[in-house]
PDB file of C-alpha atoms and ligand atoms in Angstrom:
ATOM      1  CA  MET G   1      27.990  18.681   3.357  1.00 62.00           C
ATOM      2  CA  ASP G   2      24.980  20.699   4.445  1.00 69.00           C
ATOM      3  CA  ARG G   3      24.649  21.706   8.073  1.00 74.00           C
ATOM      4  CA  GLY G   4      22.658  19.167  10.048  1.00 85.00           C
ATOM      5  CA  ILE G   5      23.286  16.236   7.743  1.00 85.00           C
ATOM      6  CA  ALA G   6      25.299  13.501   9.427  1.00 80.00           C
ATOM      7  CA  GLU G   7      25.775  11.322   6.360  1.00 83.00           C
ATOM      8  CA  PRO G   8      24.603  11.307   2.782  1.00 91.00           C
ATOM      9  CA  LEU G   9      22.579   8.182   2.084  1.00 96.00           C
ATOM     10  CA  LEU G  10      21.580   8.464  -1.558  1.00 98.00           C
ATOM     11  CA  SER G  11      23.221  10.777  -4.084  1.00 97.00           C
ATOM     12  CA  ARG G  12      21.238  12.676  -6.690  1.00 97.00           C
ATOM     13  CA  GLU G  13      22.767  10.375  -9.338  1.00 98.00           C
ATOM     14  CA  GLU G  14      21.591   7.234  -7.526  1.00 98.00           C
ATOM     15  CA  ILE G  15      18.122   8.681  -7.062  1.00 98.00           C
ATOM     16  CA  SER G  16      17.874   9.752 -10.662  1.00 98.00           C
ATOM     17  CA  ALA G  17      19.028   6.378 -12.022  1.00 98.00           C
ATOM     18  CA  ARG G  18      16.561   4.481  -9.832  1.00 98.00           C
ATOM     19  CA  THR G  19      13.744   6.902 -10.685  1.00 98.00           C
ATOM     20  CA  ALA G  20      14.316   6.238 -14.388  1.00 98.00           C
ATOM     21  CA  GLN G  21      14.106   2.482 -13.788  1.00 98.00           C
ATOM     22  CA  MET G  22      10.871   2.841 -11.834  1.00 98.00           C
ATOM     23  CA  ALA G  23       9.416   5.054 -14.557  1.00 98.00           C
ATOM     24  CA  GLU G  24      10.291   2.419 -17.126  1.00 98.00           C
ATOM     25  CA  GLU G  25       8.402  -0.219 -15.140  1.00 98.00           C
ATOM     26  CA  ILE G  26       5.428   2.102 -14.742  1.00 98.00           C
ATOM     27  CA  THR G  27       5.457   2.900 -18.469  1.00 98.00           C
ATOM     28  CA  ARG G  28       5.357  -0.816 -19.229  1.00 98.00           C
ATOM     29  CA  ASP G  29       2.676  -1.663 -16.650  1.00 98.00           C
ATOM     30  CA  TYR G  30       0.283   1.199 -17.423  1.00 98.00           C
ATOM     31  CA  ARG G  31       0.298   1.134 -21.206  1.00 98.00           C
ATOM     32  CA  ASP G  32      -3.324   1.325 -22.419  1.00 96.00           C
ATOM     33  CA  ARG G  33      -4.506   2.158 -18.894  1.00 98.00           C
ATOM     34  CA  ASP G  34      -5.912   5.424 -17.596  1.00 98.00           C
ATOM     35  CA  LEU G  35      -3.119   6.554 -15.277  1.00 98.00           C
ATOM     36  CA  VAL G  36      -3.536   9.196 -12.574  1.00 98.00           C
ATOM     37  CA  MET G  37      -0.444   9.881 -10.498  1.00 98.00           C
ATOM     38  CA  VAL G  38      -1.389  11.194  -7.062  1.00 98.00           C
ATOM     39  CA  GLY G  39       1.364  12.813  -5.021  1.00 98.00           C
ATOM     40  CA  VAL G  40       1.098  12.954  -1.248  1.00 98.00           C
ATOM     41  CA  LEU G  41       2.014  16.490  -0.210  1.00 97.00           C
ATOM     42  CA  LYS G  42       4.289  17.905   0.704  1.00 96.00           C
ATOM     43  CA  GLY G  43       7.051  15.308   0.749  1.00 97.00           C
ATOM     44  CA  ALA G  44       6.375  13.719  -2.651  1.00 98.00           C
ATOM     45  CA  PHE G  45       6.567  16.878  -4.733  1.00 98.00           C
ATOM     46  CA  VAL G  46      10.181  16.460  -5.829  1.00 98.00           C
ATOM     47  CA  PHE G  47       9.969  12.734  -6.524  1.00 98.00           C
ATOM     48  CA  LEU G  48       6.668  13.044  -8.394  1.00 98.00           C
ATOM     49  CA  ALA G  49       8.054  15.827 -10.589  1.00 98.00           C
ATOM     50  CA  ASP G  50      11.084  13.764 -11.581  1.00 98.00           C
ATOM     51  CA  LEU G  51       9.210  10.470 -11.905  1.00 98.00           C
ATOM     52  CA  ALA G  52       6.349  11.818 -14.007  1.00 98.00           C
ATOM     53  CA  ARG G  53       8.749  13.371 -16.496  1.00 98.00           C
ATOM     54  CA  GLU G  54      10.331   9.958 -17.083  1.00 98.00           C
ATOM     55  CA  VAL G  55       7.046   8.126 -17.606  1.00 98.00           C
ATOM     56  CA  ASP G  56       6.418   7.846 -21.334  1.00 98.00           C
ATOM     57  CA  LEU G  57       2.613   7.734 -21.253  1.00 98.00           C
ATOM     58  CA  PRO G  58      -0.314  10.120 -21.261  1.00 98.00           C
ATOM     59  CA  LEU G  59      -1.256  10.684 -17.621  1.00 98.00           C
ATOM     60  CA  GLU G  60      -2.969  12.997 -15.181  1.00 98.00           C
ATOM     61  CA  ILE G  61      -1.418  14.428 -12.023  1.00 98.00           C
ATOM     62  CA  ASP G  62      -3.149  15.345  -8.803  1.00 98.00           C
ATOM     63  CA  PHE G  63      -2.248  15.790  -5.148  1.00 98.00           C
ATOM     64  CA  VAL G  64      -3.611  15.042  -1.711  1.00 98.00           C
ATOM     65  CA  ALA G  65      -2.379  16.582   1.500  1.00 97.00           C
ATOM     66  CA  VAL G  66      -2.814  14.839   4.818  1.00 93.00           C
ATOM     67  CA  SER G  67      -2.096  15.635   8.417  1.00 87.00           C
ATOM     68  CA  SER G  68      -2.131  13.594  11.557  1.00 73.00           C
ATOM     69  CA  TYR G  69      -5.064  13.536  13.927  1.00 65.00           C
ATOM     70  CA  GLY G  70      -3.177  14.629  17.035  1.00 58.00           C
ATOM     71  CA  VAL G  71      -1.378  12.089  19.141  1.00 57.00           C
ATOM     72  CA  ASP G  72      -3.697   9.239  18.294  1.00 54.00           C
ATOM     73  CA  THR G  73      -2.580   8.890  14.690  1.00 50.00           C
ATOM     74  CA  GLU G  74      -0.136   6.079  15.225  1.00 58.00           C
ATOM     75  CA  SER G  75      -2.588   3.847  16.997  1.00 60.00           C
ATOM     76  CA  SER G  76      -5.739   4.688  15.056  1.00 66.00           C
ATOM     77  CA  GLY G  77      -4.186   5.087  11.627  1.00 71.00           C
ATOM     78  CA  VAL G  78      -6.663   7.851  10.926  1.00 78.00           C
ATOM     79  CA  VAL G  79      -5.321  10.783   8.972  1.00 87.00           C
ATOM     80  CA  LYS G  80      -7.035  14.046   8.202  1.00 91.00           C
ATOM     81  CA  ILE G  81      -7.411  15.005   4.539  1.00 94.00           C
ATOM     82  CA  VAL G  82      -6.212  18.594   4.319  1.00 95.00           C
ATOM     83  CA  LYS G  83      -6.480  18.726   0.547  1.00 97.00           C
ATOM     84  CA  ASP G  84      -8.526  16.199  -1.391  1.00 98.00           C
ATOM     85  CA  LEU G  85      -8.175  15.267  -5.061  1.00 98.00           C
ATOM     86  CA  ASP G  86      -9.482  17.676  -7.672  1.00 98.00           C
ATOM     87  CA  LEU G  87      -9.909  14.885 -10.220  1.00 98.00           C
ATOM     88  CA  GLU G  88     -12.544  12.166 -10.425  1.00 98.00           C
ATOM     89  CA  ILE G  89     -10.851   8.764 -10.251  1.00 98.00           C
ATOM     90  CA  THR G  90     -13.769   6.444 -10.955  1.00 98.00           C
ATOM     91  CA  GLY G  91     -12.607   3.840 -13.481  1.00 98.00           C
ATOM     92  CA  LYS G  92      -9.060   5.189 -13.506  1.00 98.00           C
ATOM     93  CA  ASP G  93      -5.757   3.614 -12.487  1.00 98.00           C
ATOM     94  CA  VAL G  94      -4.435   5.499  -9.496  1.00 98.00           C
ATOM     95  CA  LEU G  95      -0.766   5.445  -8.609  1.00 98.00           C
ATOM     96  CA  LEU G  96      -0.141   6.941  -5.181  1.00 98.00           C
ATOM     97  CA  VAL G  97       3.302   8.527  -5.135  1.00 98.00           C
ATOM     98  CA  GLU G  98       4.943   8.940  -1.728  1.00 98.00           C
ATOM     99  CA  ASP G  99       8.343  10.068  -0.522  1.00 98.00           C
ATOM    100  CA  ILE G 100       8.699   7.405   2.174  1.00 98.00           C
ATOM    101  CA  VAL G 101       6.720   4.576   3.734  1.00 97.00           C
ATOM    102  CA  ASP G 102       7.412   4.368   7.440  1.00 95.00           C
ATOM    103  CA  THR G 103       4.720   2.732   9.600  1.00 94.00           C
ATOM    104  CA  GLY G 104       2.527   2.458   6.500  1.00 95.00           C
ATOM    105  CA  LEU G 105      -0.496   3.944   8.284  1.00 94.00           C
ATOM    106  CA  THR G 106      -0.826   6.984   6.016  1.00 94.00           C
ATOM    107  CA  LEU G 107      -0.914   4.977   2.816  1.00 96.00           C
ATOM    108  CA  LYS G 108      -3.096   2.275   4.311  1.00 96.00           C
ATOM    109  CA  TYR G 109      -5.677   4.924   5.082  1.00 94.00           C
ATOM    110  CA  LEU G 110      -5.304   6.706   1.739  1.00 96.00           C
ATOM    111  CA  THR G 111      -5.582   3.565  -0.381  1.00 97.00           C
ATOM    112  CA  ALA G 112      -8.749   2.532   1.456  1.00 96.00           C
ATOM    113  CA  MET G 113     -10.220   6.002   1.003  1.00 96.00           C
ATOM    114  CA  LEU G 114      -9.441   6.107  -2.720  1.00 98.00           C
ATOM    115  CA  ARG G 115     -10.655   2.547  -3.328  1.00 98.00           C
ATOM    116  CA  ASP G 116     -14.085   3.617  -2.074  1.00 98.00           C
ATOM    117  CA  ARG G 117     -14.391   5.908  -5.103  1.00 98.00           C
ATOM    118  CA  GLY G 118     -14.439   3.089  -7.609  1.00 98.00           C
ATOM    119  CA  PRO G 119     -11.088   3.409  -9.393  1.00 98.00           C
ATOM    120  CA  ALA G 120      -9.947   0.580 -11.695  1.00 98.00           C
ATOM    121  CA  SER G 121      -6.898   0.133  -9.449  1.00 98.00           C
ATOM    122  CA  VAL G 122      -4.871   1.763  -6.680  1.00 98.00           C
ATOM    123  CA  SER G 123      -1.145   1.035  -6.356  1.00 98.00           C
ATOM    124  CA  ILE G 124       1.702   2.563  -4.405  1.00 98.00           C
ATOM    125  CA  CYS G 125       4.999   3.972  -5.610  1.00 98.00           C
ATOM    126  CA  ALA G 126       7.421   5.165  -2.932  1.00 98.00           C
ATOM    127  CA  LEU G 127      10.950   6.445  -3.329  1.00 98.00           C
ATOM    128  CA  LEU G 128      11.977   5.226   0.115  1.00 98.00           C
ATOM    129  CA  ASN G 129      10.828   2.401   2.332  1.00 98.00           C
ATOM    130  CA  LYS G 130      11.632   1.677   5.974  1.00 96.00           C
ATOM    131  CA  PRO G 131      10.679  -1.998   6.252  1.00 94.00           C
ATOM    132  CA  ASP G 132      11.723  -2.194   9.914  1.00 93.00           C
ATOM    133  CA  ALA G 133       9.234   0.502  10.925  1.00 92.00           C
ATOM    134  CA  ARG G 134       6.166  -1.059   9.326  1.00 94.00           C
ATOM    135  CA  LYS G 135       3.085  -1.444  11.550  1.00 93.00           C
ATOM    136  CA  VAL G 136       0.519  -2.516   8.978  1.00 94.00           C
ATOM    137  CA  ASP G 137       0.613  -4.800   5.993  1.00 95.00           C
ATOM    138  CA  LEU G 138       0.964  -2.755   2.822  1.00 96.00           C
ATOM    139  CA  GLU G 139       1.901  -3.636  -0.728  1.00 97.00           C
ATOM    140  CA  VAL G 140       4.416  -1.156  -2.140  1.00 98.00           C
ATOM    141  CA  ARG G 141       4.323  -2.070  -5.814  1.00 98.00           C
ATOM    142  CA  TYR G 142       7.170   0.243  -6.834  1.00 98.00           C
ATOM    143  CA  CYS G 143       9.842   0.864  -4.244  1.00 98.00           C
ATOM    144  CA  GLY G 144      12.960   2.923  -4.883  1.00 98.00           C
ATOM    145  CA  PHE G 145      15.211   2.074  -1.964  1.00 98.00           C
ATOM    146  CA  ASP G 146      14.947   0.334   1.383  1.00 98.00           C
ATOM    147  CA  VAL G 147      16.484   2.547   4.057  1.00 97.00           C
ATOM    148  CA  PRO G 148      17.315   1.915   7.723  1.00 94.00           C
ATOM    149  CA  ALA G 149      14.905   3.121  10.415  1.00 92.00           C
ATOM    150  CA  LYS G 150      16.707   6.452  10.795  1.00 93.00           C
ATOM    151  CA  PHE G 151      15.316   9.913  10.184  1.00 94.00           C
ATOM    152  CA  VAL G 152      16.175  11.003   6.664  1.00 96.00           C
ATOM    153  CA  VAL G 153      15.743  14.347   4.904  1.00 97.00           C
ATOM    154  CA  GLY G 154      16.188  15.893   1.485  1.00 97.00           C
ATOM    155  CA  TYR G 155      14.670  15.376  -1.967  1.00 98.00           C
ATOM    156  CA  GLY G 156      11.285  16.479  -0.623  1.00 98.00           C
ATOM    157  CA  LEU G 157      11.591  15.033   2.883  1.00 97.00           C
ATOM    158  CA  ASP G 158      11.686  17.514   5.733  1.00 96.00           C
ATOM    159  CA  TYR G 159      12.559  17.921   9.328  1.00 94.00           C
ATOM    160  CA  ALA G 160      10.354  20.727  10.703  1.00 93.00           C
ATOM    161  CA  GLU G 161       9.861  21.973   7.110  1.00 95.00           C
ATOM    162  CA  ARG G 162      13.558  22.259   6.402  1.00 95.00           C
ATOM    163  CA  TYR G 163      15.872  20.329   4.036  1.00 96.00           C
ATOM    164  CA  ARG G 164      13.206  19.569   1.409  1.00 97.00           C
ATOM    165  CA  GLN G 165      15.248  21.308  -1.289  1.00 97.00           C
ATOM    166  CA  LEU G 166      18.377  19.170  -0.916  1.00 96.00           C
ATOM    167  CA  PRO G 167      19.009  17.286  -4.167  1.00 97.00           C
ATOM    168  CA  TYR G 168      20.054  14.148  -2.258  1.00 97.00           C
ATOM    169  CA  VAL G 169      18.813  12.116   0.736  1.00 98.00           C
ATOM    170  CA  GLY G 170      20.782  12.270   3.963  1.00 97.00           C
ATOM    171  CA  VAL G 171      20.529  11.121   7.551  1.00 96.00           C
ATOM    172  CA  LEU G 172      19.800  13.911   9.995  1.00 91.00           C
ATOM    173  CA  GLU G 173      22.500  14.600  12.564  1.00 87.00           C
ATOM    174  CA  ASP G 174      20.265  14.819  15.586  1.00 70.00           C
ATOM    175  CA  GLU G 175      17.940  11.957  15.071  1.00 47.00           C
ATOM    176  CA  GLY G 176      14.341  12.529  15.972  1.00 49.00           C
ATOM    177  CA  SER G 177      10.945  12.871  14.454  1.00 50.00           C
ATOM    178  CA  GLY G 178       9.159  15.937  13.252  1.00 52.00           C
ATOM    179  CA  GLY G 179       8.551  15.303   9.571  1.00 54.00           C
ATOM    180  CA  THR G 180       5.361  17.014   8.639  1.00 56.00           C
ATOM    181  CA  GLY G 181       4.562  15.275   5.411  1.00 60.00           C
TER     182      GLY G 181
HETATM  183  P1  LIG N   1       3.750   6.538   7.856  1.00 68.12           P
HETATM  184  O1  LIG N   1       2.278   6.780   7.874  1.00 68.12           O
HETATM  185  O2  LIG N   1       4.301   6.209   9.204  1.00 68.12           O
HETATM  186  O3  LIG N   1       4.172   5.544   6.812  1.00 68.12           O
HETATM  187  O4  LIG N   1       4.406   7.932   7.592  1.00 68.12           O
HETATM  188  C1  LIG N   1       4.708   8.386   6.383  1.00 68.12           C
HETATM  189  C2  LIG N   1       5.030   9.865   6.461  1.00 68.12           C
HETATM  190  O5  LIG N   1       5.824  10.217   7.605  1.00 68.12           O
HETATM  191  C3  LIG N   1       5.861  10.199   5.258  1.00 68.12           C
HETATM  192  O6  LIG N   1       5.060  10.591   4.173  1.00 68.12           O
HETATM  193  C4  LIG N   1       6.740  11.319   5.753  1.00 68.12           C
HETATM  194  O7  LIG N   1       6.072  12.532   5.567  1.00 68.12           O
HETATM  195  C5  LIG N   1       6.893  11.069   7.236  1.00 68.12           C
HETATM  196  N1  LIG N   1       8.192  10.413   7.500  1.00 68.12           N
HETATM  197  C6  LIG N   1       8.402   9.148   7.901  1.00 68.12           C
HETATM  198  N2  LIG N   1       9.713   8.874   8.042  1.00 68.12           N
HETATM  199  C7  LIG N   1      10.358  10.020   7.712  1.00 68.12           C
HETATM  200  C8  LIG N   1      11.757  10.382   7.646  1.00 68.12           C
HETATM  201  O8  LIG N   1      12.684   9.601   7.916  1.00 68.12           O
HETATM  202  N3  LIG N   1      12.023  11.648   7.254  1.00 68.12           N
HETATM  203  C9  LIG N   1      11.052  12.557   6.935  1.00 68.12           C
HETATM  204  N4  LIG N   1       9.741  12.261   6.973  1.00 68.12           N
HETATM  205  C10 LIG N   1       9.392  10.995   7.363  1.00 68.12           C
HETATM  206 MG1  LIG N   2       4.821  12.440   3.330  1.00 68.12          MG
END
């Protein structure tokens, strides 16, 4: 096991099998739609790459990058857009792709922001979901796995920018926060 990982939570095989199932659902739901998959950087880059390659539809890919507004983020739910979309999304079907939904504040803010631009729809696809940590009501249309409210890393998720490259998801040994997106 890699240094710093207390326990593996999801193997690369489990992740890959679930990703294929989610892609199948997405392929079914977005047939004859105008799909734009939007990854939330940095954490979603691995999941988006694997998911998109399993979706059997024409689609566009774009990214947003967000960062917290200092210490107030949790209470205000306001996030700073560090990198906005390059693509126009008016009339298109946006699928926000995230590594993990924790409090839900980031995606709540992002969906509201994107809905203001007149897309046909905005839905959420997240590999991981921590239902016990949720602070706002949020519909996660495609959810890979529910995980306990522990700090997890790997498969795109970081602790202080490390562990993103691990091909599996594991629980960090010294629990804490410090994920930076
Ligand atoms: P939310 O706004 O609280 O839902 O936060 C979502 C973001 O926090 C995710 O996109 C991750 O970047 C980060 N995050 C939340 N939980 C974890 C975790 O367990 N490991 C790594 N990053 C996390
Ligand atoms: Mg993130």
